[in-house]
Amino acid sequence: MDSKALFGKITLVFLAVQVFFLSFDANGQSKALKSQIKAHYDQEKIRSLIARFERENTINQQRMAQIANKKDWQMTEKALDGTVVALRDIGTDGTPLFYTTLMDPTSKVSRANTLYQDGLLGLQLDGKGMEVGVWDAGPARTTHQEFDTRAINADGSEAVSSHATLVTGTLISSGVKEKAKGVAYAARAVTHDWTRDKIEVAEAAANGLLLSNHSYGIATDRVPDWYFGSYIKVSQDWDDIMYNAPYYLMVAAAGNAQHSYDNESPNYGKTQDGFDLLLGFTTSKNGITVAGANTRIDNKGELRAASVATYSSFGPVDDGRVKPDLAGDGTAIFSTTSNTNASYASSTGTSMATPGVTGALLLLQEYHEELFGTFMRAATLKGLALHTADDIAAPGPDYKMGWGIINTKKAAEVLAQRDYSTLISEEHLLQGESYSVTVKAQKGEKLMASLSWTDPKGTYTNRGELNATTAALTNDLDIRITKDGKEYLPWKLNPAKADAKAKHGDNRVDPYERIEIDNAEGEYTITISHKGMLAHASQDFSLLVSGASLSLCTTDTPEEPVLVSASPTGVTVGWEALEETLFELAYREQESNTWQMATLWEDEMELSDLQLGKVYEVRLRTVCTENLASPFSETLQFRFDGSSTPAWSNNQPLSYQQELQLSVYPNPTTAQINIEASLSPDAMYSIVATSGNIVKKGKINGAIQVADMASGLYVLVVQDYSGKKMTKFYKN
């Protein structure tokens, strides 16, 4: 890759809703950035979708009221433990669907804390200026001391939800009580009642919403067994929203039904095994479904132990897709409650795991906009989160925690190293076409490539078939990696053997595929293609690659510059040339507080208009991408005397300096060179080839042997307390 190019670059059914502590990120961007997102959308299609949802909602509200009245049901019930169950939808088969909250963090678990001002990465990210949407049993208590003015009651309801307040606190609490500090603690949250969730989300997405949090779902004890794992109309509707608003991503809780015994006919194992318990929008293709995990993270952000939580619902979905997608810790999460403006409590469940993930995703969008001036498509954001998750136990995904524990630190590093050791590319595939790119692997590292896309809504929805295996996938894209005739295939799971390890093969069900090659070496070709006919004759996709060597640039700290020559008006400083490397030179007069900066591809620079008798400082670093640079070198310090041989030094008092005069003999030479200079016993030398590589170095102790060197022109660099000096010699 040309290094210089790097810089040009969610049947309405009676739903017993279970809130799963989810979070939603939205509208946190400027008007200009919102307009950019909206410009990508077919607003007429979204308006038509919203109108359909409105018509269906009106009809279902009437049907639900009739059924509740006939059966003497309460439309909404609240248990002593705060759990809310509400009749919210009717399935295509007439089943009443009840929504329920899912209670049973956070920043450290997701590693989002590493992105804070005092975090390991020092990125100063906190969600300020970003906005997240929360749909729940009701709006949060917006007057809580943790929210300032950053929590909005979008429905204008006087009733508040304790569950929604817990979720919102996990997302945005400012840290009045440090233990309750939210993941995106400076962001704004817009909270909603779940009554019109699809309609409101579609409207918000059309206006630039990036993320929404849904810590609720269909109650598992009130549906027939065929509902579990099914791709139903609810699943389809949410996929339709995300496809028509491709920058919007729904984050949903998997549920807490692992030991409910509610599915008597799971698609794998026995009821008590806990498989096949996902319902409704958690089986959608395009969103992220979050499982609960127990984790132990050290102070460096490294995962030391992890296991699926005993409450968390398992997949698979009936067509075998990887669900849940990710896991987060939802155990004993301390957060805000709605009792008073200063009340708190600890809660457990996927409801609490989900906002931890949502908040982390919001910070990643903030970081991407900071680095590149735009937000990621939802497929890119989802792909990034899955690509960088901490794999647990056996390699590859599983039906308990999906691709693993979210790792925001690793995801942020992948963003920062784009075009250096990682590739993040948003592309477009037309019918009958393929896309290929060749990358060089970093020797000894794992080469990993992920393909992610927001798929059109599934054309098939289940209407009563138990454990139907018809794939919900509409556009079947494929990723392959080849090298020297060998083909590498992506991970895949088998729902008929849901407890087995993942294998490699042709994945025909997931809108996310990943290939991993351990100890990769050399060049590999990554190819994206498709099977059959593409709906709409095209498909956007995102490609993410890590473990690659996309540039010969190095982020190692360079040697400090050396003085090459001087004139009555300035000096020329030089340094070792490096291939595909941009240099940033910083210089200043010693008494100044301001560094003058220059960027250049060359290996030397003239500093002109210097003042006589002034001491100057010069330092150097390499720049490998627009966001990735080395640390600065040690500082070269010199006094400008206006002569061709100014006094100069490195980190030594100038009063002790003497001019370093340097010559070598014989020149040309065949066996050795002798240095003619007044040197201390600590003097060091380096011999630099014209390629810029150091071929020999050491302490100067008599003649330097060069007989073993190839013939050619070399530069001898001598460093002593009096500074550095260079001279050329020729080896026959």
XYZ file of C-alpha atoms in Angstrom:
732
model
C 0.000 0.000 0.000
C 1.313 3.434 -0.907
C 2.045 5.074 2.436
C 1.092 8.485 1.128
C -2.359 7.171 0.223
C -2.912 6.464 3.898
C -3.294 10.145 4.436
C -5.681 10.803 1.535
C -8.016 8.529 3.597
C -35.815 -4.260 15.409
C -48.114 -10.155 14.832
C -48.499 -7.867 17.520
C -49.148 -10.488 20.214
C -49.968 -10.165 23.916
C -46.362 -9.703 24.987
C -45.349 -10.321 28.568
C -42.364 -8.027 28.387
C -39.225 -8.937 30.225
C -36.862 -6.013 30.543
C -33.315 -7.110 29.934
C -31.367 -4.029 30.975
C -30.418 -2.867 27.556
C -29.138 0.422 26.361
C -29.718 2.563 23.294
C -27.440 5.084 21.736
C -28.872 7.720 19.471
C -28.903 11.219 18.134
C -25.668 12.169 19.867
C -24.256 13.824 16.828
C -24.317 17.327 15.451
C -27.004 18.490 13.031
C -24.511 18.283 10.195
C -23.612 14.675 10.981
C -27.291 13.769 11.397
C -27.942 15.243 7.995
C -25.129 13.156 6.526
C -26.712 9.977 7.934
C -30.238 10.948 6.803
C -28.929 11.642 3.310
C -28.067 7.928 2.960
C -31.656 6.844 3.674
C -34.720 6.437 1.476
C -36.986 8.525 3.699
C -40.107 7.559 1.717
C -39.525 3.860 2.488
C -39.042 4.612 6.178
C -42.199 6.752 6.284
C -44.117 3.907 4.638
C -42.719 1.480 7.222
C -43.765 3.771 10.081
C -47.264 4.154 8.631
C -47.633 0.348 8.496
C -46.490 0.028 12.116
C -49.023 2.724 13.105
C -51.916 0.878 11.405
C -50.938 -2.449 12.961
C -50.535 -0.868 16.395
C -54.038 0.664 16.272
C -55.604 -2.681 15.337
C -53.644 -4.602 17.962
C -54.458 -2.120 20.724
C -58.156 -2.758 20.078
C -57.669 -6.546 19.978
C -55.613 -6.540 23.176
C -58.225 -4.488 25.050
C -60.956 -6.903 23.917
C -58.993 -9.994 24.982
C -57.971 -8.487 28.331
C -61.570 -7.518 29.060
C -62.893 -10.958 28.070
C -60.299 -12.846 30.164
C -60.334 -10.283 32.992
C -56.609 -9.657 32.574
C -54.720 -6.595 33.718
C -52.957 -4.871 30.849
C -49.966 -4.148 33.113
C -48.857 -5.865 36.316
C -46.000 -5.065 38.682
C -44.545 -7.715 41.003
C -43.185 -7.007 44.483
C -39.636 -7.259 43.165
C -40.328 -4.500 40.631
C -40.679 -6.753 37.576
C -43.178 -5.350 35.096
C -45.322 -7.573 32.838
C -47.537 -5.936 30.229
C -49.769 -7.149 27.395
C -48.059 -5.535 24.435
C -48.624 -7.462 21.211
C -50.482 -10.277 19.454
C -48.735 -12.867 17.338
C -49.820 -13.810 13.860
C -51.284 -17.000 15.384
C -53.288 -14.984 17.933
C -50.960 -15.653 20.851
C -50.992 -12.761 23.333
C -47.441 -11.547 23.840
C -46.426 -10.045 27.135
C -43.377 -7.845 27.514
C -41.402 -8.150 30.719
C -38.353 -6.515 32.222
C -35.297 -8.722 32.650
C -33.619 -8.102 35.979
C -32.148 -10.980 37.787
C -20.893 -3.456 34.133
C -20.365 -2.151 33.060
C -17.448 0.102 32.246
C -14.737 -2.174 33.608
C -16.239 -5.377 32.230
C -16.627 -3.932 28.756
C -13.199 -2.302 29.100
C -14.855 1.021 28.262
C -13.013 2.542 31.226
C -9.781 2.232 29.252
C -11.128 4.919 26.896
C -11.640 7.504 29.638
C -9.351 10.446 30.333
C -7.504 8.499 33.052
C -7.863 5.143 31.271
C -5.143 2.917 29.859
C -5.539 4.364 26.372
C -5.940 7.956 27.579
C -8.467 8.818 24.895
C -10.639 11.184 26.962
C -13.877 9.608 25.698
C -16.977 9.950 27.879
C -19.947 10.197 25.497
C -20.213 13.979 25.702
C -22.261 15.295 22.787
C -23.576 11.790 22.059
C -27.165 10.634 22.653
C -28.576 7.204 23.485
C -32.197 6.043 23.316
C -33.747 3.740 25.945
C -37.038 1.878 25.410
C -38.351 0.166 28.551
C -41.432 -0.397 30.748
C -41.589 3.374 31.098
C -39.340 6.424 31.118
C -36.530 6.835 33.632
C -36.585 9.190 36.609
C -34.948 12.055 34.782
C -34.509 14.196 37.933
C -32.065 11.774 39.560
C -28.904 13.485 40.771
C -26.776 11.321 38.484
C -28.406 12.627 35.300
C -28.169 16.417 35.563
C -30.212 17.486 32.529
C -28.931 14.612 30.388
C -31.916 12.214 30.777
C -35.011 13.074 28.740
C -38.563 11.764 29.217
C -39.548 11.532 25.555
C -43.125 10.382 26.282
C -43.985 13.144 28.757
C -45.333 10.518 31.170
C -45.606 11.338 34.885
C -45.107 7.675 35.800
C -41.502 6.522 35.877
C -39.985 3.065 35.648
C -37.532 1.805 38.238
C -36.176 -0.653 35.678
C -35.660 2.037 33.088
C -33.910 4.173 35.715
C -31.515 1.320 36.492
C -30.781 0.832 32.802
C -30.338 4.535 32.136
C -28.018 4.857 35.109
C -25.814 2.052 33.808
C -25.569 4.030 30.609
C -25.079 7.661 31.630
C -24.765 8.177 35.431
C -22.189 10.890 36.019
C -20.583 9.253 39.059
C -21.900 11.325 41.962
C -21.535 7.931 43.567
C -18.441 6.587 41.875
C -19.674 2.986 42.042
C -22.752 3.953 39.995
C -20.842 5.726 37.226
C -22.294 4.889 33.820
C -20.351 3.588 30.856
C -20.919 6.692 28.709
C -21.165 8.977 31.715
C -21.386 12.295 29.880
C -23.862 11.213 27.190
C -27.544 12.131 26.960
C -30.304 9.472 27.175
C -33.784 9.817 25.652
C -36.083 7.381 27.479
C -39.390 5.958 26.227
C -42.284 3.702 27.202
C -42.198 0.456 25.185
C -45.833 0.878 23.987
C -44.876 2.198 20.544
C -41.301 0.977 20.404
C -41.103 0.039 16.720
C -42.827 3.228 15.589
C -40.712 5.503 17.749
C -37.454 3.768 16.920
C -38.165 3.928 13.195
C -38.874 7.649 13.505
C -35.722 8.255 15.532
C -33.591 6.143 13.195
C -34.847 8.105 10.207
C -33.535 11.209 11.967
C -30.058 9.844 12.617
C -30.419 7.570 15.664
C -27.328 5.425 16.043
C -28.171 3.020 18.887
C -31.128 1.892 21.025
C -31.183 -0.165 24.233
C -33.935 -2.766 24.859
C -33.632 -4.548 28.221
C -36.997 -6.272 27.865
C -38.598 -9.031 25.833
C -41.437 -11.508 25.481
C -42.279 -13.423 28.671
C -41.172 -17.029 28.177
C -43.943 -18.602 30.311
C -46.818 -17.384 28.117
C -46.031 -18.574 24.582
C -46.239 -21.963 22.816
C -42.950 -23.819 22.316
C -42.699 -23.053 18.590
C -42.097 -19.392 19.385
C -38.692 -20.132 20.899
C -35.897 -19.486 18.424
C -38.360 -18.565 15.679
C -37.961 -15.797 13.168
C -41.403 -14.209 13.561
C -42.989 -10.966 12.406
C -41.542 -9.073 15.381
C -38.042 -10.224 14.372
C -38.705 -9.304 10.756
C -39.993 -5.817 11.580
C -36.868 -4.893 13.524
C -34.642 -6.199 10.736
C -36.647 -4.061 8.318
C -36.015 -0.952 10.418
C -32.276 -1.583 10.581
C -31.984 -2.343 6.868
C -33.745 0.885 5.905
C -31.684 2.904 8.408
C -28.249 1.252 8.078
C -26.476 3.487 10.610
C -28.930 2.406 13.347
C -28.194 -0.611 15.589
C -30.569 -2.246 18.104
C -29.031 -3.777 21.250
C -31.290 -6.265 23.088
C -31.043 -8.442 26.193
C -31.065 -12.212 25.672
C -33.297 -12.849 28.713
C -33.001 -14.663 32.038
C -34.838 -17.944 31.307
C -31.983 -20.464 31.455
C -33.628 -22.350 34.353
C -37.249 -21.491 33.548
C -38.088 -24.908 31.996
C -40.462 -22.950 29.739
C -39.477 -24.565 26.427
C -40.475 -28.226 26.591
C -39.414 -28.870 22.975
C -36.006 -27.205 22.451
C -34.210 -27.647 19.156
C -31.330 -29.244 21.047
C -30.978 -31.199 24.299
C -33.377 -31.442 27.180
C -35.498 -28.661 28.641
C -33.245 -28.422 31.679
C -30.176 -27.774 29.495
C -31.371 -24.237 28.845
C -30.981 -24.115 25.062
C -33.426 -22.513 22.578
C -34.910 -19.760 24.754
C -34.630 -16.633 22.608
C -37.817 -14.826 21.586
C -39.022 -11.965 19.427
C -36.539 -9.282 18.449
C -33.643 -11.195 20.069
C -33.788 -13.497 17.011
C -33.477 -10.637 14.533
C -30.495 -10.895 12.192
C -29.157 -7.385 12.240
C -29.175 -6.391 15.905
C -26.928 -7.396 18.773
C -28.356 -9.777 21.391
C -26.486 -9.672 24.704
C -25.972 -12.612 27.060
C -25.016 -12.369 30.722
C -21.589 -13.423 31.942
C -19.537 -13.622 35.107
C -16.146 -12.070 34.504
C -12.884 -11.094 36.176
C -10.926 -8.254 34.589
C -7.502 -7.097 35.791
C -6.288 -3.503 36.080
C -4.756 -3.677 32.605
C -8.090 -4.478 31.008
C -7.244 -8.145 30.456
C -9.906 -10.827 30.873
C -8.688 -13.323 33.482
C -11.815 -15.491 33.883
C -15.286 -15.675 32.340
C -18.295 -17.984 32.286
C -21.904 -17.689 31.175
C -24.186 -16.456 33.966
C -26.537 -19.001 35.493
C -29.558 -16.866 34.572
C -28.736 -16.042 30.953
C -30.872 -17.506 28.145
C -29.095 -19.604 25.503
C -29.545 -19.892 21.773
C -29.546 -21.274 19.216
C -32.208 -19.742 17.052
C -33.944 -22.326 14.892
C -32.014 -21.655 11.684
C -28.682 -22.068 13.482
C -27.448 -18.487 13.555
C -25.015 -17.412 16.269
C -27.259 -15.927 18.956
C -26.636 -14.399 21.433
C -23.988 -12.309 19.696
C -21.977 -11.025 22.651
C -21.846 -11.185 26.435
C -21.464 -8.621 29.182
C -21.476 -8.794 32.974
C -24.964 -8.261 34.452
C -24.382 -9.555 37.978
C -25.000 -7.237 40.961
C -24.696 -4.018 38.966
C -24.997 -0.924 41.166
C -27.118 1.774 39.564
C -29.753 4.466 39.988
C -33.332 3.728 41.061
C -36.563 5.720 40.820
C -37.420 5.841 44.557
C -35.834 9.254 45.097
C -33.437 11.566 43.314
C -30.588 10.000 45.296
C -31.556 6.316 45.531
C -29.499 3.375 44.280
C -29.651 -0.435 44.205
C -27.820 -3.443 42.831
C -29.530 -5.547 40.180
C -28.708 -8.660 38.204
C -29.749 -9.906 34.763
C -29.185 -9.483 31.078
C -31.091 -6.217 31.530
C -27.997 -4.925 33.284
C -25.470 -6.563 30.975
C -26.996 -4.936 27.915
C -26.567 -1.221 28.729
C -22.946 -1.965 29.548
C -22.558 -3.121 25.955
C -24.658 -0.311 24.493
C -22.705 2.349 26.333
C -19.446 0.886 25.099
C -20.705 0.886 21.511
C -21.669 4.543 21.879
C -18.118 5.390 22.935
C -16.745 3.549 19.899
C -18.954 5.639 17.618
C -17.709 8.750 19.401
C -14.115 7.632 18.882
C -14.623 6.849 15.202
C -16.101 10.291 14.612
C -13.195 11.860 16.490
C -10.663 9.970 14.367
C -12.289 10.076 10.949
C -15.053 12.700 11.055
C -17.907 10.249 10.394
C -19.868 7.536 12.202
C -19.679 3.847 11.344
C -22.472 1.999 9.605
C -24.257 -0.321 12.055
C -22.773 -3.357 10.277
C -19.286 -1.956 10.826
C -19.920 -1.219 14.503
C -21.442 -4.670 15.065
C -18.639 -6.316 13.137
C -16.020 -4.412 15.138
C -17.571 -5.493 18.463
C -17.729 -9.155 17.385
C -14.292 -9.080 15.766
C -12.592 -7.857 18.939
C -14.592 -9.764 21.595
C -12.634 -11.974 24.002
C -13.132 -15.562 22.887
C -14.040 -17.913 25.755
C -13.076 -21.590 26.089
C -13.012 -23.316 22.672
C -12.055 -21.210 19.636
C -14.884 -19.695 17.642
C -18.449 -18.748 18.607
C -20.961 -20.693 20.699
C -24.685 -20.551 21.483
C -24.214 -19.321 25.067
C -22.091 -16.183 24.770
C -21.823 -15.786 21.014
C -18.430 -14.450 19.972
C -17.373 -13.712 23.552
C -17.050 -10.882 26.056
C -17.106 -7.379 24.610
C -13.670 -5.762 24.662
C -13.924 -2.039 23.983
C -10.213 -1.498 24.538
C -9.295 -3.883 21.732
C -11.965 -2.395 19.478
C -10.581 1.106 20.020
C -7.074 -0.121 19.195
C -8.329 -1.625 15.940
C -9.812 1.763 15.050
C -6.621 3.619 15.908
C -4.457 1.249 13.855
C -6.580 1.422 10.724
C -4.455 1.300 7.583
C -1.389 0.353 9.662
C -2.089 -3.141 11.043
C -5.867 -3.176 10.617
C -8.268 -2.656 7.757
C -11.808 -1.302 8.182
C -13.540 -0.919 4.858
C -17.180 -0.172 4.017
C -17.886 -1.528 0.537
C -20.724 -2.264 -1.900
C -21.277 -5.555 -3.773
C -23.325 -5.688 -6.961
C -25.111 -8.738 -8.357
C -22.597 -11.175 -9.839
C -19.547 -9.278 -8.598
C -16.865 -10.137 -6.064
C -14.429 -8.020 -4.069
C -10.815 -8.956 -3.306
C -7.918 -7.454 -1.393
C -4.447 -8.852 -0.738
C -2.799 -8.231 2.618
C 0.518 -9.168 4.160
C 0.260 -10.875 7.558
C 2.245 -9.711 10.533
C 4.665 -12.581 11.077
C 3.757 -14.727 14.072
C 0.445 -12.956 14.627
C -3.117 -14.179 14.074
C -4.565 -12.885 10.821
C -8.277 -12.317 11.317
C -10.841 -11.127 8.773
C -14.529 -10.420 9.452
C -17.399 -9.807 7.032
C -20.468 -8.020 8.390
C -23.599 -6.749 6.644
C -27.088 -5.451 7.453
C -29.319 -7.974 5.688
C -32.732 -7.199 4.150
C -35.645 -8.501 6.218
C -36.205 -12.253 5.974
C -38.830 -13.282 3.444
C -39.936 -16.247 5.629
C -41.587 -15.832 9.037
C -42.632 -18.758 11.197
C -46.389 -19.083 11.803
C -46.528 -22.223 13.943
C -43.877 -24.756 12.844
C -41.882 -26.209 15.754
C -38.140 -25.702 15.388
C -38.345 -24.667 11.747
C -34.878 -24.544 10.156
C -35.645 -22.253 7.200
C -32.878 -19.672 7.060
C -33.839 -16.075 7.746
C -30.849 -14.867 5.725
C -31.784 -13.057 2.534
C -28.477 -12.102 0.917
C -25.897 -14.838 1.472
C -22.464 -13.258 1.288
C -19.265 -15.276 1.699
C -15.746 -14.555 2.871
C -12.781 -16.680 1.849
C -9.034 -16.313 2.344
C -6.604 -18.004 -0.021
C -2.847 -18.465 -0.172
C -0.828 -20.719 -2.451
C -3.907 -22.701 -3.475
C -5.132 -23.245 0.089
C -8.583 -21.925 1.023
C -9.529 -20.869 4.547
C -13.229 -20.989 5.561
C -15.223 -19.110 8.233
C -16.539 -20.379 11.538
C -19.988 -21.986 11.677
C -22.180 -23.668 14.303
C -24.600 -26.610 14.058
C -27.906 -26.192 15.973
C -28.365 -29.982 15.906
C -25.177 -30.156 18.007
C -25.563 -26.932 19.931
C -23.093 -27.875 22.657
C -20.342 -28.829 20.187
C -17.358 -26.698 19.237
C -17.530 -24.404 16.249
C -16.110 -25.725 12.981
C -14.976 -24.226 9.704
C -17.220 -24.409 6.666
C -19.607 -22.637 4.357
C -21.763 -20.435 6.566
C -25.228 -20.051 4.994
C -27.141 -18.448 7.891
C -25.192 -15.645 9.581
C -24.840 -12.039 8.380
C -21.444 -12.000 10.100
C -18.609 -14.345 9.170
C -15.038 -14.553 10.446
C -11.871 -16.368 9.433
C -8.828 -16.753 11.692
C -5.362 -17.955 10.672
C -2.905 -18.592 13.501
C 0.777 -17.794 12.977
C 0.060 -16.347 9.567
C 2.997 -15.456 7.351
C 3.191 -13.947 3.893
C 0.514 -12.598 1.616
C -3.140 -13.678 1.681
C -6.022 -12.785 -0.615
C -9.368 -12.011 1.021
C -12.388 -12.393 -1.277
C -15.996 -11.389 -0.692
C -18.631 -12.919 -2.986
C -22.287 -14.004 -2.853
C -24.573 -16.935 -3.652
C -27.667 -16.733 -5.821
C -29.522 -13.512 -6.471
C -29.071 -10.489 -4.282
C -32.246 -8.773 -3.095
C -32.269 -5.279 -4.573
C -29.387 -6.481 -6.813
C -26.755 -5.211 -4.365
C -25.550 -5.396 -0.782
C -23.456 -3.072 1.365
C -20.895 -4.857 3.534
C -18.090 -4.100 5.946
C -14.710 -5.830 5.959
C -12.531 -5.782 9.083
C -9.003 -7.209 9.153
C -6.458 -7.345 11.980
C -3.014 -8.871 12.270
C -1.979 -7.442 8.910
C 1.012 -5.412 7.870
C -0.390 -2.667 5.706
C 2.590 -0.367 5.870
C 6.365 -0.634 6.247
C 6.178 2.332 8.581
C 7.308 1.754 12.156
C 5.935 3.178 15.398
C 9.206 2.519 17.208
C 10.738 5.669 18.641
C 13.300 6.940 16.131
C 16.848 7.994 16.951
C 17.177 11.706 17.614
C 18.100 13.860 14.632
C 21.729 14.671 13.925
C 23.351 17.817 12.644
C 24.248 17.402 8.985
C 25.523 20.861 8.079
C 25.367 24.530 9.056
C 25.445 27.921 7.381
C 25.469 31.541 8.572
C 21.628 31.540 8.626
C 20.649 28.044 9.729
C 21.401 24.359 10.062
C 20.332 21.155 8.348
C 19.316 18.233 10.543
C 19.056 14.665 9.310
C 17.905 11.243 10.452
C 17.727 7.643 9.322
C 15.479 7.263 6.281
C 12.604 4.782 6.626
C 10.473 3.331 3.834
C 6.796 4.400 3.671
C 7.260 6.659 6.684
C 6.149 10.229 7.237
C 8.234 12.149 9.743
C 7.114 14.915 12.081
C 9.897 17.229 13.185
C 9.407 19.514 16.189
C 11.861 22.331 16.917
C 12.019 25.446 19.066
C 14.319 27.968 20.617
C 15.054 26.625 24.093
C 13.385 29.513 25.940
C 10.174 29.230 23.912
C 7.115 27.299 25.106
C 5.932 26.620 21.561
C 7.230 23.896 19.275
C 7.295 24.565 15.553
C 6.064 21.506 13.629
C 6.890 20.213 10.179
C 5.887 16.985 8.406
C 7.904 15.571 5.554
C 8.801 12.376 3.739
C 12.464 13.287 3.367
C 15.268 12.375 5.772
C 16.569 15.863 6.416
C 15.331 19.418 6.879
C 16.904 22.856 6.894
C 16.092 25.087 9.866
C 16.583 28.658 8.735
C 16.477 32.184 10.201
C 18.074 31.046 13.444
C 19.360 33.635 15.925
C 23.010 33.800 16.830
C 23.906 32.568 20.280
C 20.534 30.942 20.881
C 20.164 27.334 21.986
C 17.731 25.245 19.913
C 16.027 21.878 20.505
C 14.931 19.397 17.857
C 13.024 16.124 18.203
C 11.499 13.632 15.743
C 8.753 11.042 15.484
C 7.302 8.791 12.796
C 3.680 9.075 11.634
C 2.206 5.865 10.231
C -1.458 6.767 9.816
C -3.452 9.884 10.434
C -4.060 8.628 14.002
C -0.991 6.531 14.765
C 2.466 7.915 15.507
C 5.554 6.916 17.463
C 6.720 8.669 20.626
C 9.131 11.541 20.071
C 12.834 10.851 20.022
C 15.262 12.229 22.523
C 15.979 15.886 21.939
C 18.919 17.191 19.946
C 20.190 20.418 21.487
C 22.617 22.852 19.894
C 23.795 26.464 20.106
C 23.695 28.316 16.800
C 26.936 30.167 16.214
C 26.412 31.193 12.617
C 29.372 29.157 11.435
C 29.710 25.992 9.491
C 30.609 24.107 12.669
C 28.223 25.188 15.490
C 28.645 23.877 18.991
C 25.973 21.240 19.659
C 25.080 18.464 22.161
C 22.484 15.997 23.447
C 21.278 16.574 27.009
C 24.588 17.923 28.269
C 25.318 21.439 29.632
C 26.634 23.454 26.721
C 29.394 24.973 28.840
C 31.101 21.599 28.748
C 30.936 21.255 24.992
C 33.654 21.286 22.503
C 33.244 21.010 18.782
C 33.447 17.441 17.515
C 35.745 17.245 14.509
C 35.534 13.928 12.643
C 37.350 12.228 9.827
C 38.185 8.624 8.927
C 41.037 6.908 7.156
C 41.759 5.118 5.006
C 38.909 6.176 2.747
C 38.158 4.187 0.582
C 38.989 1.155 2.737
C 38.937 -2.612 2.466
C 39.372 -3.933 6.015
C 39.040 -1.246 8.668
C 38.548 2.431 9.342
C 40.242 4.605 11.885
C 38.530 7.600 13.456
C 40.428 10.820 13.741
C 38.723 12.825 16.531
C 39.057 13.759 20.172
C 36.658 11.319 21.855
C 35.751 10.232 25.381
C 35.943 6.559 26.425
C 32.127 6.442 26.147
C 31.963 7.411 22.473
C 29.683 5.211 20.306
C 29.506 4.643 16.568
C 26.919 3.469 14.034
C 27.487 2.557 10.385
C 24.449 3.275 8.221
C 23.933 1.860 4.717
C 22.380 3.939 1.948
C 19.144 1.946 2.502
C 18.934 3.584 5.915
C 19.645 0.350 7.828
C 22.210 0.306 10.636
C 24.633 -2.476 9.690
C 27.051 -2.173 12.584
C 27.326 -0.250 15.857
C 29.186 -0.302 19.141
C 31.646 1.484 21.416
C 34.663 3.017 19.765
C 37.768 1.177 20.885
C 40.416 1.495 18.262
C 39.933 0.680 14.610
C 36.488 -0.427 13.375
C 36.569 -3.628 11.316
C 34.555 -3.442 8.074
C 35.985 -6.346 6.088
C 32.769 -8.361 6.517
C 30.655 -5.602 5.001
C 29.507 -5.480 1.375
C 31.061 -2.999 -0.955
C 29.380 0.371 -1.148
C 28.932 3.819 0.311
C 28.256 4.124 4.065
C 27.703 6.848 6.659
C 29.632 6.726 9.908
C 27.778 8.348 12.823
C 29.791 9.085 15.960
C 28.138 10.167 19.220
C 29.950 11.535 22.218
C 29.246 13.986 25.019
C 29.968 16.771 22.612
C 27.222 15.594 20.278
C 26.980 13.658 17.011
C 28.833 13.918 13.795
C 28.547 12.068 10.486
C 30.962 11.396 7.709
C 30.890 9.199 4.611
C 33.277 6.470 3.591
C 33.493 3.919 0.806
C 34.099 0.182 1.370
C 35.788 -1.575 -1.557
